[in-house]
CSV table of C-alpha atoms in Angstrom, one decimal:
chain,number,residue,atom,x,y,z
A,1,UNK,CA,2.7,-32.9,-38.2
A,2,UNK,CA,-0.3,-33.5,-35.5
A,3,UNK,CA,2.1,-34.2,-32.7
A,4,UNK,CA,4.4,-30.8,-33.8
A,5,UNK,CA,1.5,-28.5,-33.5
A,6,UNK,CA,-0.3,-30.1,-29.8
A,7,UNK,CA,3.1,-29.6,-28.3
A,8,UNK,CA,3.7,-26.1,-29.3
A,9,UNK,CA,-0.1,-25.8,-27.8
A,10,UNK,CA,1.1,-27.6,-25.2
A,11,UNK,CA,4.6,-25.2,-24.5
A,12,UNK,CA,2.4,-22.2,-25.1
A,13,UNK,CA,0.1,-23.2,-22.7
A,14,UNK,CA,2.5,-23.4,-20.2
A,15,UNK,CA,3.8,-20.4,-20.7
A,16,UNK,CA,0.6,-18.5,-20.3
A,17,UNK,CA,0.2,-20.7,-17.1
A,18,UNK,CA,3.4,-19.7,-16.1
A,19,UNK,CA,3.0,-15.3,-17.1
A,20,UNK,CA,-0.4,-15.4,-15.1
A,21,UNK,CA,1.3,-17.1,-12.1
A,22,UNK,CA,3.9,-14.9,-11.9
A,23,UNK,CA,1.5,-11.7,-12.6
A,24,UNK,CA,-0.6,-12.6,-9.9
A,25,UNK,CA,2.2,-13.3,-7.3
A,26,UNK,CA,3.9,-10.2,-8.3
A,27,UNK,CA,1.0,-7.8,-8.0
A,28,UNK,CA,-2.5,-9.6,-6.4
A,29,UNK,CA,-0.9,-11.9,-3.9
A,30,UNK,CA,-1.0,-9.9,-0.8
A,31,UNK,CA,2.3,-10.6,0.8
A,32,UNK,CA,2.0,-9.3,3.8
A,33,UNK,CA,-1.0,-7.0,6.3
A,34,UNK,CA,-0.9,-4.9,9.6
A,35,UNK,CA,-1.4,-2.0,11.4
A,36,UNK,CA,0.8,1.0,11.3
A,37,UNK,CA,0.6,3.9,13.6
A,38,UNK,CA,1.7,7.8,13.5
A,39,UNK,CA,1.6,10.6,12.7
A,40,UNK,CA,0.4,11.4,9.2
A,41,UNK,CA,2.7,13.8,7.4
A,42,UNK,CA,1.3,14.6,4.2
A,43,UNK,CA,-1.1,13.5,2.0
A,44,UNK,CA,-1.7,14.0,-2.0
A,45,UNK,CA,-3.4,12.8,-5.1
A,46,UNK,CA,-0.2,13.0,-7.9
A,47,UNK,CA,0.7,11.6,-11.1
A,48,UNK,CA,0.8,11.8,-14.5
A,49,UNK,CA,-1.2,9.0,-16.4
A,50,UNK,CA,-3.1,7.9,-13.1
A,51,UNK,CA,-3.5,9.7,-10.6
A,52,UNK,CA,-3.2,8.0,-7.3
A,53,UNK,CA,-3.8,8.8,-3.8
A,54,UNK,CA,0.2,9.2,-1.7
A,55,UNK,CA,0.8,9.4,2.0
A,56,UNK,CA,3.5,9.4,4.4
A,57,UNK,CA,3.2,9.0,7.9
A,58,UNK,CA,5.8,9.2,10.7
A,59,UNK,CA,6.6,7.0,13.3
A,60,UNK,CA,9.0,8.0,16.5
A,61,UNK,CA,10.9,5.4,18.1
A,62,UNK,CA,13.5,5.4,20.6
A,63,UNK,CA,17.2,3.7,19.8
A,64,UNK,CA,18.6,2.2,23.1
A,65,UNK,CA,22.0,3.0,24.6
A,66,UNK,CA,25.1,1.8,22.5
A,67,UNK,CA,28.1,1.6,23.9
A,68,UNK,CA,29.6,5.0,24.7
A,69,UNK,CA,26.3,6.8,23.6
A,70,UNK,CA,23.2,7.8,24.8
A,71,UNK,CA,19.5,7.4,24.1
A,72,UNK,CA,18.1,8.9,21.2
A,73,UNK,CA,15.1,9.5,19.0
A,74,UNK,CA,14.5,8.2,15.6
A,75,UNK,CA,11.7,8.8,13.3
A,76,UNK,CA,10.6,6.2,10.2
A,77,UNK,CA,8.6,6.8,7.3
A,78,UNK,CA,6.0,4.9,6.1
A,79,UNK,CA,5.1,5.5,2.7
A,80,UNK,CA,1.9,4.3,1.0
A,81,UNK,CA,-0.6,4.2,-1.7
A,82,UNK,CA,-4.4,4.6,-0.9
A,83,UNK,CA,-7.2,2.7,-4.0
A,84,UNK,CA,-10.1,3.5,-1.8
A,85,UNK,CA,-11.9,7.2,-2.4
A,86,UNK,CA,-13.4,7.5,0.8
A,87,UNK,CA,-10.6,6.3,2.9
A,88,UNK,CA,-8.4,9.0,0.8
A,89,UNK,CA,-11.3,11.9,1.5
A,90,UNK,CA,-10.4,10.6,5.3
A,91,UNK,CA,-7.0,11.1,5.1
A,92,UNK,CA,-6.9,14.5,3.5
A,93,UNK,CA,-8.6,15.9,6.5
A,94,UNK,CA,-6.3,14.1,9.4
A,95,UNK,CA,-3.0,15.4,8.0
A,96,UNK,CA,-0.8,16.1,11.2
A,97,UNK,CA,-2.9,14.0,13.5
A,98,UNK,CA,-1.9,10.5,14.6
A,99,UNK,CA,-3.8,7.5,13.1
A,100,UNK,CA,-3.7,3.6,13.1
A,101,UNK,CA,-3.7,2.8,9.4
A,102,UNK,CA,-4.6,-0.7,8.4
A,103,UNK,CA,-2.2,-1.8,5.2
A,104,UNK,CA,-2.0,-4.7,2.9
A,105,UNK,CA,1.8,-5.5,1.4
A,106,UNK,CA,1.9,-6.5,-2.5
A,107,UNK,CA,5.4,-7.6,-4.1
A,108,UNK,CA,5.1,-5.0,-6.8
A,109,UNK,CA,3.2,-1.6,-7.9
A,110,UNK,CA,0.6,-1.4,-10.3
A,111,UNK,CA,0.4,2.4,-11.8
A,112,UNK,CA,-3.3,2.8,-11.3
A,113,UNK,CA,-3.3,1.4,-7.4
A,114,UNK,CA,-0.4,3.9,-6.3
A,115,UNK,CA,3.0,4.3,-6.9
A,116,UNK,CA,3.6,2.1,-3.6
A,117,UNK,CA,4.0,-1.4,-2.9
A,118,UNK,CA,1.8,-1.0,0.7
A,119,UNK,CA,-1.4,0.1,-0.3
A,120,UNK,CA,-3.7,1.2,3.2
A,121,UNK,CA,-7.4,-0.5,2.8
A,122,UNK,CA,-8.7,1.9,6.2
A,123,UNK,CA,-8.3,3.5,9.3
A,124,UNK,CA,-8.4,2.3,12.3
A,125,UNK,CA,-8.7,5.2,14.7
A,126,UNK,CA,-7.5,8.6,15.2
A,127,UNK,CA,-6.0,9.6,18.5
A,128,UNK,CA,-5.7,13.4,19.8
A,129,UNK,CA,-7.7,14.9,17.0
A,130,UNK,CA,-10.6,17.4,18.2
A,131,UNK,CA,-11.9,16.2,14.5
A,132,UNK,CA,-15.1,16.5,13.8
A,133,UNK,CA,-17.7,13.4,13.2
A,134,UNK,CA,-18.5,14.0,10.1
A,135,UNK,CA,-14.8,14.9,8.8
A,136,UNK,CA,-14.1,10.6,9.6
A,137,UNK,CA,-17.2,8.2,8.3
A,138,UNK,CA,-17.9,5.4,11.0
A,139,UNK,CA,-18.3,2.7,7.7
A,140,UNK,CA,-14.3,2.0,7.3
């Protein structure tokens, strides 16, 4: 009867080891980080339970010359989630103007940190804006 109920301690154990290890893999373990740059699209605080800051920003490249075709210009999205208030306060006033966003990757969402798997941490800098110094604080 003793050794019966240490190895269900044991198994369960295990299994907690095991549900926090992938929990933390899946949504704390920061997979990947960079720098992204363009021009931000739009910006919003939306959803229904938590309410999380959302942002797009656009980034133009240039596709090369197949064969039989000619140069042309592509755009990408980059969609992300925003945690930080102040960086979110930031961002609301630069929509339309290009900006070097700093970004951490998770493997999975969490509802209350955005509805995005790339969640952006600051901002590196803003390019072409006649923005004001007050509109971006200098403490990213």
């Amino acid at each position: 009867m003793k050794v019966k109920g240490s190895t269900i301690f044991v198994i369960t154990l295990l299994l907690l080891l095991a549900l926090s290890g992938f929990i933390f893999f899946k949504f704390y373990f920061v997979f990947g980080d960079g720098v992204k740059a363009g021009e931000l699209n739009q910006f919003m605080l939306k959803g229904y339970v938590f309410k999380t800051y959302e942002g797009r920003l656009i980034m133009s490249g240039v596709r090369g010359r197949a064969a039989g075709a000619g140069t042309s210009i592509e755009s990408y999205t980059f969609d992300f989630s925003v945690e930080n208030p102040a960086v979110a306060d930031s961002l609301m006033r630069l929509s339309g103007k290009t900006v070097e966003l700093h970004y951490k990757e998770y493997l999975g969402a969490l509802p209350w940190r955005g509805m995005q798997k790339t969640v952006v941490d600051r901002i590196i800098s803003v390019s072409n804006s006649p923005v004001a110094s007050s509109a971006v604080p200098t403490d990213w």
